Short mmCIF file of C-alpha atoms and ligand atoms in Angstrom, two decimals:
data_model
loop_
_atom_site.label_atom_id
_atom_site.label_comp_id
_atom_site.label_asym_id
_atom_site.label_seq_id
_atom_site.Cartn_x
_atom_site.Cartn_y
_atom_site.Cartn_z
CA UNK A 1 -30.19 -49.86 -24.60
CA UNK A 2 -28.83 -46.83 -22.88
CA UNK A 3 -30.98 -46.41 -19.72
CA UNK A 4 -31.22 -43.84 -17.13
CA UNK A 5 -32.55 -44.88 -13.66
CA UNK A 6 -34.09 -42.13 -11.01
CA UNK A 7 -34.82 -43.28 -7.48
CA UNK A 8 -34.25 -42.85 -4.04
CA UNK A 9 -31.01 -44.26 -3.19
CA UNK A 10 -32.09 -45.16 0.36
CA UNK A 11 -33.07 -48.21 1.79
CA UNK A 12 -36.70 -48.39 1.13
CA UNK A 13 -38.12 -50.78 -0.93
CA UNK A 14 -38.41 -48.45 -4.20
CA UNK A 15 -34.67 -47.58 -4.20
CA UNK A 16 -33.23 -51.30 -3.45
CA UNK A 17 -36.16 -52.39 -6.76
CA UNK A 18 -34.51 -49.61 -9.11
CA UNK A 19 -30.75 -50.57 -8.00
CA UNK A 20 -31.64 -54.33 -8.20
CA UNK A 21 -33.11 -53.70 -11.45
CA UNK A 22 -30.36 -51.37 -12.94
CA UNK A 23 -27.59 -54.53 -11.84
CA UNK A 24 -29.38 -57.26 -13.96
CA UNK A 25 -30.02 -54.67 -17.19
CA UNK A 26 -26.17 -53.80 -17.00
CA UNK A 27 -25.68 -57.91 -16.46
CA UNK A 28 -27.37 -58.36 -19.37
CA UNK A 29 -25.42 -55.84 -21.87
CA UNK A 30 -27.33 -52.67 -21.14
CA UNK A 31 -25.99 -49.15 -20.14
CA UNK A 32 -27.01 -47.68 -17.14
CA UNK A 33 -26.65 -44.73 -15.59
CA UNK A 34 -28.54 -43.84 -11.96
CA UNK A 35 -29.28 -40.45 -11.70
CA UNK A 36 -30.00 -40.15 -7.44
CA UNK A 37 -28.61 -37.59 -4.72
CA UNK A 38 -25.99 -40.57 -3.15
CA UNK A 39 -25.04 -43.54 -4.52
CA UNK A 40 -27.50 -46.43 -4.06
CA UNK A 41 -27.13 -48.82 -1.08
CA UNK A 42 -28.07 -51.80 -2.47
CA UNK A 43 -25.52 -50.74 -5.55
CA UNK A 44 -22.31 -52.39 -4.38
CA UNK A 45 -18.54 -52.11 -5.51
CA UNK A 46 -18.00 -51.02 -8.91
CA UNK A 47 -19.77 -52.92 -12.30
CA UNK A 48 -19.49 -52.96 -16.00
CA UNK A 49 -21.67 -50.97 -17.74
CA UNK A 50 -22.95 -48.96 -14.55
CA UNK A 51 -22.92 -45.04 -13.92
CA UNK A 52 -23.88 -42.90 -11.91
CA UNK A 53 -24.41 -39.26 -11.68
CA UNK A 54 -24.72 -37.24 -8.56
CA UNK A 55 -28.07 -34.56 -8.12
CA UNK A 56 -26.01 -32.25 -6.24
CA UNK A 57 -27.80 -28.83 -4.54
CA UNK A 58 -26.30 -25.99 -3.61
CA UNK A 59 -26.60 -24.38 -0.44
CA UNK A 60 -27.82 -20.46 -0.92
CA UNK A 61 -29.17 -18.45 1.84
CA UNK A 62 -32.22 -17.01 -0.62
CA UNK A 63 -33.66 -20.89 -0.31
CA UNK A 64 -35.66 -22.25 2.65
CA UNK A 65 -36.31 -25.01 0.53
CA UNK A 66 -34.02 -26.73 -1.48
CA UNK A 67 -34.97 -26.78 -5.63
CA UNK A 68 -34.22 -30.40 -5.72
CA UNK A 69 -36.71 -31.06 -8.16
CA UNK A 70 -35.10 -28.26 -10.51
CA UNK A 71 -31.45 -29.74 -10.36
CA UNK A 72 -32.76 -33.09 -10.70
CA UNK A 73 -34.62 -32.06 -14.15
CA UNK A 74 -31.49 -30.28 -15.35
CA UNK A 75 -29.22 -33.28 -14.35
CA UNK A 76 -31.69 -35.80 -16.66
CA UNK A 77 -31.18 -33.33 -19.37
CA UNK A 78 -27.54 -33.43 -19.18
CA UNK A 79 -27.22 -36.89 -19.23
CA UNK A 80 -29.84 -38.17 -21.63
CA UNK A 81 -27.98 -35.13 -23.71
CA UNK A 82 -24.54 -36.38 -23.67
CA UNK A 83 -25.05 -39.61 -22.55
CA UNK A 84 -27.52 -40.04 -25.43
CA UNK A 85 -30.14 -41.93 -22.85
CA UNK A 86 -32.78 -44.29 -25.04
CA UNK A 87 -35.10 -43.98 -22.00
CA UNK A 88 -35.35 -42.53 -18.55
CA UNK A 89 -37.11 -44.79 -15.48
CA UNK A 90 -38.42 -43.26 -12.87
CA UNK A 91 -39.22 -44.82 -9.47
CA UNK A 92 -41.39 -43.18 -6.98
CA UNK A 93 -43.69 -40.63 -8.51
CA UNK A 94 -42.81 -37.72 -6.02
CA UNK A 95 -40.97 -35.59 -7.27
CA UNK A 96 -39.18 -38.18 -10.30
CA UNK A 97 -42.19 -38.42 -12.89
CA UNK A 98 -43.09 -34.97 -12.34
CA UNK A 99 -38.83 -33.78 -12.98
CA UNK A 100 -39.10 -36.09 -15.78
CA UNK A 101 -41.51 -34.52 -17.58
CA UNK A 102 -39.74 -31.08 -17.29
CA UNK A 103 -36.77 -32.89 -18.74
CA UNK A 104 -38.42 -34.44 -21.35
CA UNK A 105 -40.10 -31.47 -22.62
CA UNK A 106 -36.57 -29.39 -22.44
CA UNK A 107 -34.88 -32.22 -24.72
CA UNK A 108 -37.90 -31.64 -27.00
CA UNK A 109 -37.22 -28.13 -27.97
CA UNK A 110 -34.09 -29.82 -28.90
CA UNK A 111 -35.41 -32.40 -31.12
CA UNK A 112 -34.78 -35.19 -28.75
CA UNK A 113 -37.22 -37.84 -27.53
CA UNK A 114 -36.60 -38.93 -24.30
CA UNK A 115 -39.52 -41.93 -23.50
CA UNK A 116 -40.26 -42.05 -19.32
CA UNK A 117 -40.86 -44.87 -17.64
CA UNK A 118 -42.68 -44.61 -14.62
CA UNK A 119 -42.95 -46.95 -12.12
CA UNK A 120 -45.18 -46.53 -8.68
CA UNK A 121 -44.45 -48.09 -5.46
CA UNK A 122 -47.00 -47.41 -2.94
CA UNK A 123 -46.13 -44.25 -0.44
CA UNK A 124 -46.00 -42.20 -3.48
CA UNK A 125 -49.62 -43.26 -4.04
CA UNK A 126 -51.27 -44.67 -0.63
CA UNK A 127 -49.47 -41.87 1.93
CA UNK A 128 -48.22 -38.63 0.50
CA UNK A 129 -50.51 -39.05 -2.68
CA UNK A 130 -53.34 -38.47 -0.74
CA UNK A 131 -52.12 -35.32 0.66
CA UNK A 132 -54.02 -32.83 -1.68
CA UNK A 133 -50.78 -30.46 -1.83
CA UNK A 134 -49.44 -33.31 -4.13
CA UNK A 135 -52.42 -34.44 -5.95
CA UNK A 136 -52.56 -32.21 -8.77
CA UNK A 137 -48.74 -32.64 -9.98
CA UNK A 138 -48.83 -36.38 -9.47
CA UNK A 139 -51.72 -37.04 -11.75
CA UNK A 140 -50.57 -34.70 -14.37
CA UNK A 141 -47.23 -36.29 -14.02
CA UNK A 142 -48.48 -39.98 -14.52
CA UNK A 143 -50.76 -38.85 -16.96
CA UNK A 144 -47.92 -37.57 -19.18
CA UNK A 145 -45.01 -40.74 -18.16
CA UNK A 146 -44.97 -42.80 -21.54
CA UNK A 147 -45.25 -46.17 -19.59
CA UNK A 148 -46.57 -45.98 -16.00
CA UNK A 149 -46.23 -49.46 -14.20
CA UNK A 150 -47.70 -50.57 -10.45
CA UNK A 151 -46.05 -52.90 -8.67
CA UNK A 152 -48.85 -55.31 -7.72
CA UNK A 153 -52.59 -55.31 -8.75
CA UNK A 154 -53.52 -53.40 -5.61
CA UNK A 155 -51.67 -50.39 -5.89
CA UNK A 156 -53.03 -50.19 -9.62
CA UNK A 157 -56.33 -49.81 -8.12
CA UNK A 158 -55.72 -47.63 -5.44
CA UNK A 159 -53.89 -45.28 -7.84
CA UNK A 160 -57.10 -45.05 -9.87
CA UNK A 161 -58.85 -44.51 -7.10
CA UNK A 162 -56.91 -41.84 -5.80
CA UNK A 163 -56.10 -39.99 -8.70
CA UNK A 164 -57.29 -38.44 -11.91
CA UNK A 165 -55.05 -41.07 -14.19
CA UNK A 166 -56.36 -41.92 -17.20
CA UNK A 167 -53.52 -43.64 -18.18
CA UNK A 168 -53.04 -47.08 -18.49
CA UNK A 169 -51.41 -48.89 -15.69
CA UNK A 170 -49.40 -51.98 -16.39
CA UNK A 171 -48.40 -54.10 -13.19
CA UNK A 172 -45.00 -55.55 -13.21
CA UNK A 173 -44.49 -57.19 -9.62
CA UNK A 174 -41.05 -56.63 -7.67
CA UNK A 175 -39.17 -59.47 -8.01
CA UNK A 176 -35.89 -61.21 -6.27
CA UNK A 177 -32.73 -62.89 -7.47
CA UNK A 178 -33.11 -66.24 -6.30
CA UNK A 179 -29.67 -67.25 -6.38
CA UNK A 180 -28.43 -63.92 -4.16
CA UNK A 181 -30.73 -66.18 -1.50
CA UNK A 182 -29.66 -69.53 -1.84
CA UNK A 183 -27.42 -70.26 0.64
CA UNK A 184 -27.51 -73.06 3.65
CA UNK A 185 -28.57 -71.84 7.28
CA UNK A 186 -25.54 -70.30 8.99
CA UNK A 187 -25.76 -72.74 12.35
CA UNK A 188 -22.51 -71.00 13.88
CA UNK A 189 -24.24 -67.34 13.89
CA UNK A 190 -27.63 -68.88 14.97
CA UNK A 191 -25.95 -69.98 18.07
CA UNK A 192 -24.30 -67.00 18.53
CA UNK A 193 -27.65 -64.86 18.96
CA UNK A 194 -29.66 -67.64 20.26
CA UNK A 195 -27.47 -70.13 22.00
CA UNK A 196 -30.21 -72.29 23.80
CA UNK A 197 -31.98 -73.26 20.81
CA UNK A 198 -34.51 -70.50 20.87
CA UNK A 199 -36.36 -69.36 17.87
CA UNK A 200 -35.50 -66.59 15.78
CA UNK A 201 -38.14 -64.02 14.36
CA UNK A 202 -37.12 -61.05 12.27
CA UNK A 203 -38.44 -58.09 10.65
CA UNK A 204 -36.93 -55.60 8.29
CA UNK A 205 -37.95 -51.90 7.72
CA UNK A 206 -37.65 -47.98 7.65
CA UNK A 207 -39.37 -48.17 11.06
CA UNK A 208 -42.11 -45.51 9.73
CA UNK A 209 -45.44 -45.58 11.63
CA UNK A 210 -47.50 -48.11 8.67
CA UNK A 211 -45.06 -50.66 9.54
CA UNK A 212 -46.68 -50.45 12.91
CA UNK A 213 -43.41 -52.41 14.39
CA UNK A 214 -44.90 -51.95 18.19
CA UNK A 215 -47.33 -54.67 16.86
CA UNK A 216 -44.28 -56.86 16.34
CA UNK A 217 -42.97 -56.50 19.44
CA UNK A 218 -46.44 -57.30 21.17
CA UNK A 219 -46.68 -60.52 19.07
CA UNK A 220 -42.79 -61.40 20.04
CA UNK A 221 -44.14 -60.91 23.69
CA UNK A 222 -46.56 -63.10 24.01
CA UNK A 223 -44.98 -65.65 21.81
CA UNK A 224 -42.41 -66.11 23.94
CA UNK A 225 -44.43 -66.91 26.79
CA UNK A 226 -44.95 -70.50 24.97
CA UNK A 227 -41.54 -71.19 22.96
CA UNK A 228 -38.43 -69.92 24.00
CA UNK A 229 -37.36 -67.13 20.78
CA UNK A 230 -35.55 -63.83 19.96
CA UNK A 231 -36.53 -61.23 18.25
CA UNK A 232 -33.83 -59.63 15.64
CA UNK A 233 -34.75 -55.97 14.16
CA UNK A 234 -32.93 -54.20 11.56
CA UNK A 235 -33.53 -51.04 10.26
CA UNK A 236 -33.96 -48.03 11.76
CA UNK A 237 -36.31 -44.74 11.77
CA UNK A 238 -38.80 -42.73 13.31
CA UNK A 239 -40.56 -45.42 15.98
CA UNK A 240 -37.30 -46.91 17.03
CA UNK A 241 -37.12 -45.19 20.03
CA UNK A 242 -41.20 -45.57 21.09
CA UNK A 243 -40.34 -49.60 19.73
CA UNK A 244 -37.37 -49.59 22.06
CA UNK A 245 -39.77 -48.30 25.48
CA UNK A 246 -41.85 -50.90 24.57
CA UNK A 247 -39.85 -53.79 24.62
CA UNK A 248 -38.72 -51.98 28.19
CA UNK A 249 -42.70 -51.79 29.50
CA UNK A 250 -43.43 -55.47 28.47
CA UNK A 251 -39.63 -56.52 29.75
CA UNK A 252 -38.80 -58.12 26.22
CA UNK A 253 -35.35 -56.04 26.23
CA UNK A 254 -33.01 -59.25 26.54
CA UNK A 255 -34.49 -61.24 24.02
CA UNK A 256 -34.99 -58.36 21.66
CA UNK A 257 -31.68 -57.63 18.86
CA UNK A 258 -31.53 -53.99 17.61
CA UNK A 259 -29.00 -53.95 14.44
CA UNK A 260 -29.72 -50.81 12.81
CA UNK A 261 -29.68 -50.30 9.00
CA UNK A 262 -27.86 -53.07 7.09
CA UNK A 263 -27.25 -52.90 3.68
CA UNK A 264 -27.43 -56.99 3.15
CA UNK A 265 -30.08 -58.35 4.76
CA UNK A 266 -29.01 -62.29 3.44
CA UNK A 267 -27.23 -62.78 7.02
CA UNK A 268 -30.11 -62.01 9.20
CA UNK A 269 -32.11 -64.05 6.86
CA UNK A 270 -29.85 -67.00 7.21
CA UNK A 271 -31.02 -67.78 11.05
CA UNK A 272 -34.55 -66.56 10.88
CA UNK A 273 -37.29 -69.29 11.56
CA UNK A 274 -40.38 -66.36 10.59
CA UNK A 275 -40.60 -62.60 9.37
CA UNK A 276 -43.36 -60.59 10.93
CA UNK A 277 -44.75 -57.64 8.37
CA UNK A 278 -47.88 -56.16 10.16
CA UNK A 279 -47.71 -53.76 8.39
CA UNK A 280 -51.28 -51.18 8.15
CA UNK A 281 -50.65 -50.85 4.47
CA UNK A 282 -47.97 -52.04 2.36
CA UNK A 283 -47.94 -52.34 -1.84
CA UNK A 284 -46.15 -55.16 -2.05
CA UNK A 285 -44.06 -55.97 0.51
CA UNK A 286 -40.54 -56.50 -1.15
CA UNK A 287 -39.41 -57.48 2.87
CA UNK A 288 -41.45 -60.16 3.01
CA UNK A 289 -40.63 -61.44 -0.54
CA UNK A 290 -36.81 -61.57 -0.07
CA UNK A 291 -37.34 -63.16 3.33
CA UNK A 292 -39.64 -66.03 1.60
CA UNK A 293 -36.70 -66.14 -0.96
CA UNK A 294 -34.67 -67.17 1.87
CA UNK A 295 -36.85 -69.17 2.98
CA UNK A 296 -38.15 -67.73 5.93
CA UNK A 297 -41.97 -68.09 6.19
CA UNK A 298 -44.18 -64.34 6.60
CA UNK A 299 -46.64 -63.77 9.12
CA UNK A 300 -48.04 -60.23 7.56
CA UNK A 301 -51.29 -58.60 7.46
CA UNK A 302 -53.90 -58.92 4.42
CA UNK A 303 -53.42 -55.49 3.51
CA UNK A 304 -52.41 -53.86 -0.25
CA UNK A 305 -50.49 -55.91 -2.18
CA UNK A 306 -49.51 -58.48 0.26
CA UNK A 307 -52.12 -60.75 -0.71
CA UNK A 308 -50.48 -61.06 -3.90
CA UNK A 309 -47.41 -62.50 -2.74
CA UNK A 310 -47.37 -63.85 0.78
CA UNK A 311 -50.24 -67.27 0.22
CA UNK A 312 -51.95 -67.83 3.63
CA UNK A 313 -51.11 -71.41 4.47
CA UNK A 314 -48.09 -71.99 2.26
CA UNK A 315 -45.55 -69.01 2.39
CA UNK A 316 -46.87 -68.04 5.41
CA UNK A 317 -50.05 -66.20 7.14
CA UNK A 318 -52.15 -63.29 6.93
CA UNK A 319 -54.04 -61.89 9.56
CA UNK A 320 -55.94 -58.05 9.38
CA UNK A 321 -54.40 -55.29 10.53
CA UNK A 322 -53.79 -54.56 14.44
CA UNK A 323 -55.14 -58.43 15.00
CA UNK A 324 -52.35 -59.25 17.13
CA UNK A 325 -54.56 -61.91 18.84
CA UNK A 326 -54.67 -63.77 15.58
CA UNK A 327 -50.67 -63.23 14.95
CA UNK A 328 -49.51 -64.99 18.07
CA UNK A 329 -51.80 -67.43 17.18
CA UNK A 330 -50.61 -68.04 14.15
CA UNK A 331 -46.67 -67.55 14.71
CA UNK A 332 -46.67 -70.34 17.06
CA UNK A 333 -48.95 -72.41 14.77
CA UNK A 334 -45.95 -72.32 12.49
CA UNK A 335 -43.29 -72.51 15.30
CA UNK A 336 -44.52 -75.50 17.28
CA UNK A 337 -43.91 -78.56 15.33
CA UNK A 338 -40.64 -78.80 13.35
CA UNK A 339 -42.02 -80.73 11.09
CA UNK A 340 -44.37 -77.96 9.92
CA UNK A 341 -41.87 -75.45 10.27
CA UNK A 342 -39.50 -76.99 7.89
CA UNK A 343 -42.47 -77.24 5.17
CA UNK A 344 -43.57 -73.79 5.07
CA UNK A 345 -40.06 -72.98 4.65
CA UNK A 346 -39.54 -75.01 1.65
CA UNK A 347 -43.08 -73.24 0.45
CA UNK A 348 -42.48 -70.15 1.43
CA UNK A 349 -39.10 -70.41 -1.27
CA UNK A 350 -40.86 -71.76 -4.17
CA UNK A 351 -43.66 -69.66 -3.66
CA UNK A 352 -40.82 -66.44 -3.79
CA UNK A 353 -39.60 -67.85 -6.90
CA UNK A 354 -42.84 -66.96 -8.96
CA UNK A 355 -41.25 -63.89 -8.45
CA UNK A 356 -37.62 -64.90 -9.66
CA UNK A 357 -35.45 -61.65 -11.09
CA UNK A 358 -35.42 -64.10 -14.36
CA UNK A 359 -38.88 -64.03 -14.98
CA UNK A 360 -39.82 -60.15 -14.39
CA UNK A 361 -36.91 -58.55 -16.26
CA UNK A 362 -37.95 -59.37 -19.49
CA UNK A 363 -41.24 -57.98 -18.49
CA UNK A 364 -38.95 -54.06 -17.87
CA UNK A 365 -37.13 -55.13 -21.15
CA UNK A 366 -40.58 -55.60 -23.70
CA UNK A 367 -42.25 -52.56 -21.79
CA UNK A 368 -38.84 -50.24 -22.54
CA UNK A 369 -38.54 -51.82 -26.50
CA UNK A 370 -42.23 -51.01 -27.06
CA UNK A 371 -41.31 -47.34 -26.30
CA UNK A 372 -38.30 -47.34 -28.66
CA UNK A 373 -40.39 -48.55 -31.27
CA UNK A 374 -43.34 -46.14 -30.84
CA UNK A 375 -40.85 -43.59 -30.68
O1 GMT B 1 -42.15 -49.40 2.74
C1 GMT B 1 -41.64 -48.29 2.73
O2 GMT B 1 -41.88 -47.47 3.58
C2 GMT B 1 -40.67 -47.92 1.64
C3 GMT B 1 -41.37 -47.83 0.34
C4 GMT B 1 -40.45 -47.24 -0.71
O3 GMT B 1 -40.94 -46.43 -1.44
O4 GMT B 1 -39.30 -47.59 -0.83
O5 GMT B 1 -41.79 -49.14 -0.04
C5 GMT B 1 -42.80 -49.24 -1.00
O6 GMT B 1 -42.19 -49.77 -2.17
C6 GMT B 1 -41.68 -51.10 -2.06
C7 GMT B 1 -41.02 -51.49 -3.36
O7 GMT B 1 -41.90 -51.49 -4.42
C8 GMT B 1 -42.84 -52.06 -1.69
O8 GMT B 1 -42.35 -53.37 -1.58
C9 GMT B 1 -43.44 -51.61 -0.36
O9 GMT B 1 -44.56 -52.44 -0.08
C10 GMT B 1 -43.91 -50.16 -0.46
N1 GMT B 1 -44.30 -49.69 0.87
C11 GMT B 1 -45.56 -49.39 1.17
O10 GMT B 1 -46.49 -49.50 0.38
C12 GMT B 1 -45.80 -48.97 2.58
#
């Protein structure tokens, strides 16, 4: 199949699912061609059967705004045109599904089908979709997608709730490449950040307020007061700086590893004895899922989708939201006998691999031949 994939080529969850996603279909024989405004981080060096084509706009003093949504429709066009796309995927319904369908119904007038894909990922639903400005164009636009998927149960409820869909909502989960996270612990770089034996806990994310990472550091704090650790953070963003005083006001600051974005998180993962995700609302929680993949046991919250991956007393814990109390509590449950440690890390792996890359794709692949063949 000739397929086009839309997404944000950042390094949010959505983005790393679509370029993940786009590698194993081009693996597996199929054309691809990403259609995003830089190329994907997650995307690597350069791969059989992958293109990609830039959604470049022009400066011009008339615009406040950008018409990103315009080029990005007329850039679809021209490549399911010449390109002769079977199918375009879209991830993250603002503004993708709703460029899509503008796309789509250009081709039309020139007597060629173009079957949409859309796939939801939770902001575009549980954060900006609430914010009425959007509401109207998102449900229209999943309303008209010829395949709308969720990825986990949750978010397929919420975006019922939420919206005026009608449409039926398939859930395909996000899933990992098991082998990309099979590797031995790297004892040389553990010693390197934590040369006295300490503990390491990580966390990965855009640093946006519903990641609430001040929580993390107020777990790390008190944690520390009963075994030795250090907390490693990557990823950067809009709390970094308020995360940063904090570690300052509760004195954490030599303990506590800022490294920024990174586009492979495998290394990190390599030392890490837990991940900490408590997060107020999360869809899936693709984070925690590539961390359990590497076997690194989650403490997260018990909100969204999270329920549906991390398993409260075998990949990890759950705790609600804000209960830092009940965090500590159960981080050092987990960190205080070896013994325990070292079998939620062997669960916390073969519970990830429900979610192997070799069980989901086929799940994309029968969704994207049923279109062909309505079509
Ligand atoms: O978590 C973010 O802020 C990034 C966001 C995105 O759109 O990239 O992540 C969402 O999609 C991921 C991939 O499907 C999910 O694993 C994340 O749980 C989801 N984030 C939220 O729901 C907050």
């Amino acid at each position: 199949m000739k397929i086009g994939i839309v997404c944000y080529p950042t390094f949010g969850g959505s983005g790393v699912v679509a370029t993940e996603l786009g590698k194993a279909l081009a693996a597996k024989g199929h054309e691809i061609h990403f259609i995003t405004y830089n190329q994907p981080v997650r995307l690597g060096s350069f791969r059989k059967n992958i293109f990609y084509h830039e959604v470049a706009v022009s400066e011009y003093p008339l615009f406040d705004y950008p018409p990103y949504e315009l080029v990005l429709a007329s850039k679809m066009v021209d490549v399911a045109r010449y390109e002769k796309l079977d199918l375009l995927h879209v991830h993250y319904a603002i503004p993708h599904a709703s460029a899509a369908y503008t796309a789509k119904k250009i081709l039309a007038e020139e007597g060629i089908t173009l079957p949409v894909v859309t796939t939801l990922h939770g902001t575009d639903i549980t954060l900006l979709g609430r914010d009425s400005s959007f509401e109207s164009v998102i449900s229209f636009a999943i309303n008209k997608s010829d395949a709308v998927t969720a990825v986990s149960s949750s978010l397929r409820n919420d975006t019922y709730k939420l919206f005026g869909v009608n449409k039926e909502i398939s859930v395909i989960p996000n899933f990992v490449c098991m082998d990309q996270f099979d590797f031995e612990p790297n004892e040389e770089l553990r010693k390197e950040h934590a040369p006295n034996g300490e503990k390491i806990l990580t966390h990965i994310s855009n640093f946006r307020a519903v990641k609430r990472v001040e929580d993390i550091v107020r777990i790390f704090a008190e944690v520390r007061k009963t075994v030795p650790s250090k907390l490693v953070l990557v990823g950067d963003g809009p709390e970094r700086s308020r995360v940063e005083q904090l570690c300052r006001e509760l004195r954490t600051c030599e303990d506590v590893i800022f490294l920024g974005k990174l586009k492979n998180p495998t290394e990190v993962l390599s030392i890490a004895d837990v991940f900490l995700l408590p997060s107020e609302a999360e869809s899936f929680g693709l984070a925690a899922l590539e961390a359990m993949a590497a076997s690194v046991p989650v403490i997260s919250t018990n909100t969204g989708g999270l329920p549906e991956v991390n398993r409260h007393g075998v990949s990890g814990m759950m705790s609600d939201v804000g209960d830092i109390e009940d965090m500590v509590k159960n981080t050092l449950f987990l960190l205080s006998e070896p013994n325990k440690l070292e079998k939620f890390k062997k669960q916390a792996r073969k519970r990830a691999s429900d979610f192997d890359l070799k069980a989901i794709l086929p799940q994309y692949e029968e969704l994207y031949e049923s279109l062909l063949v309505e079509g």
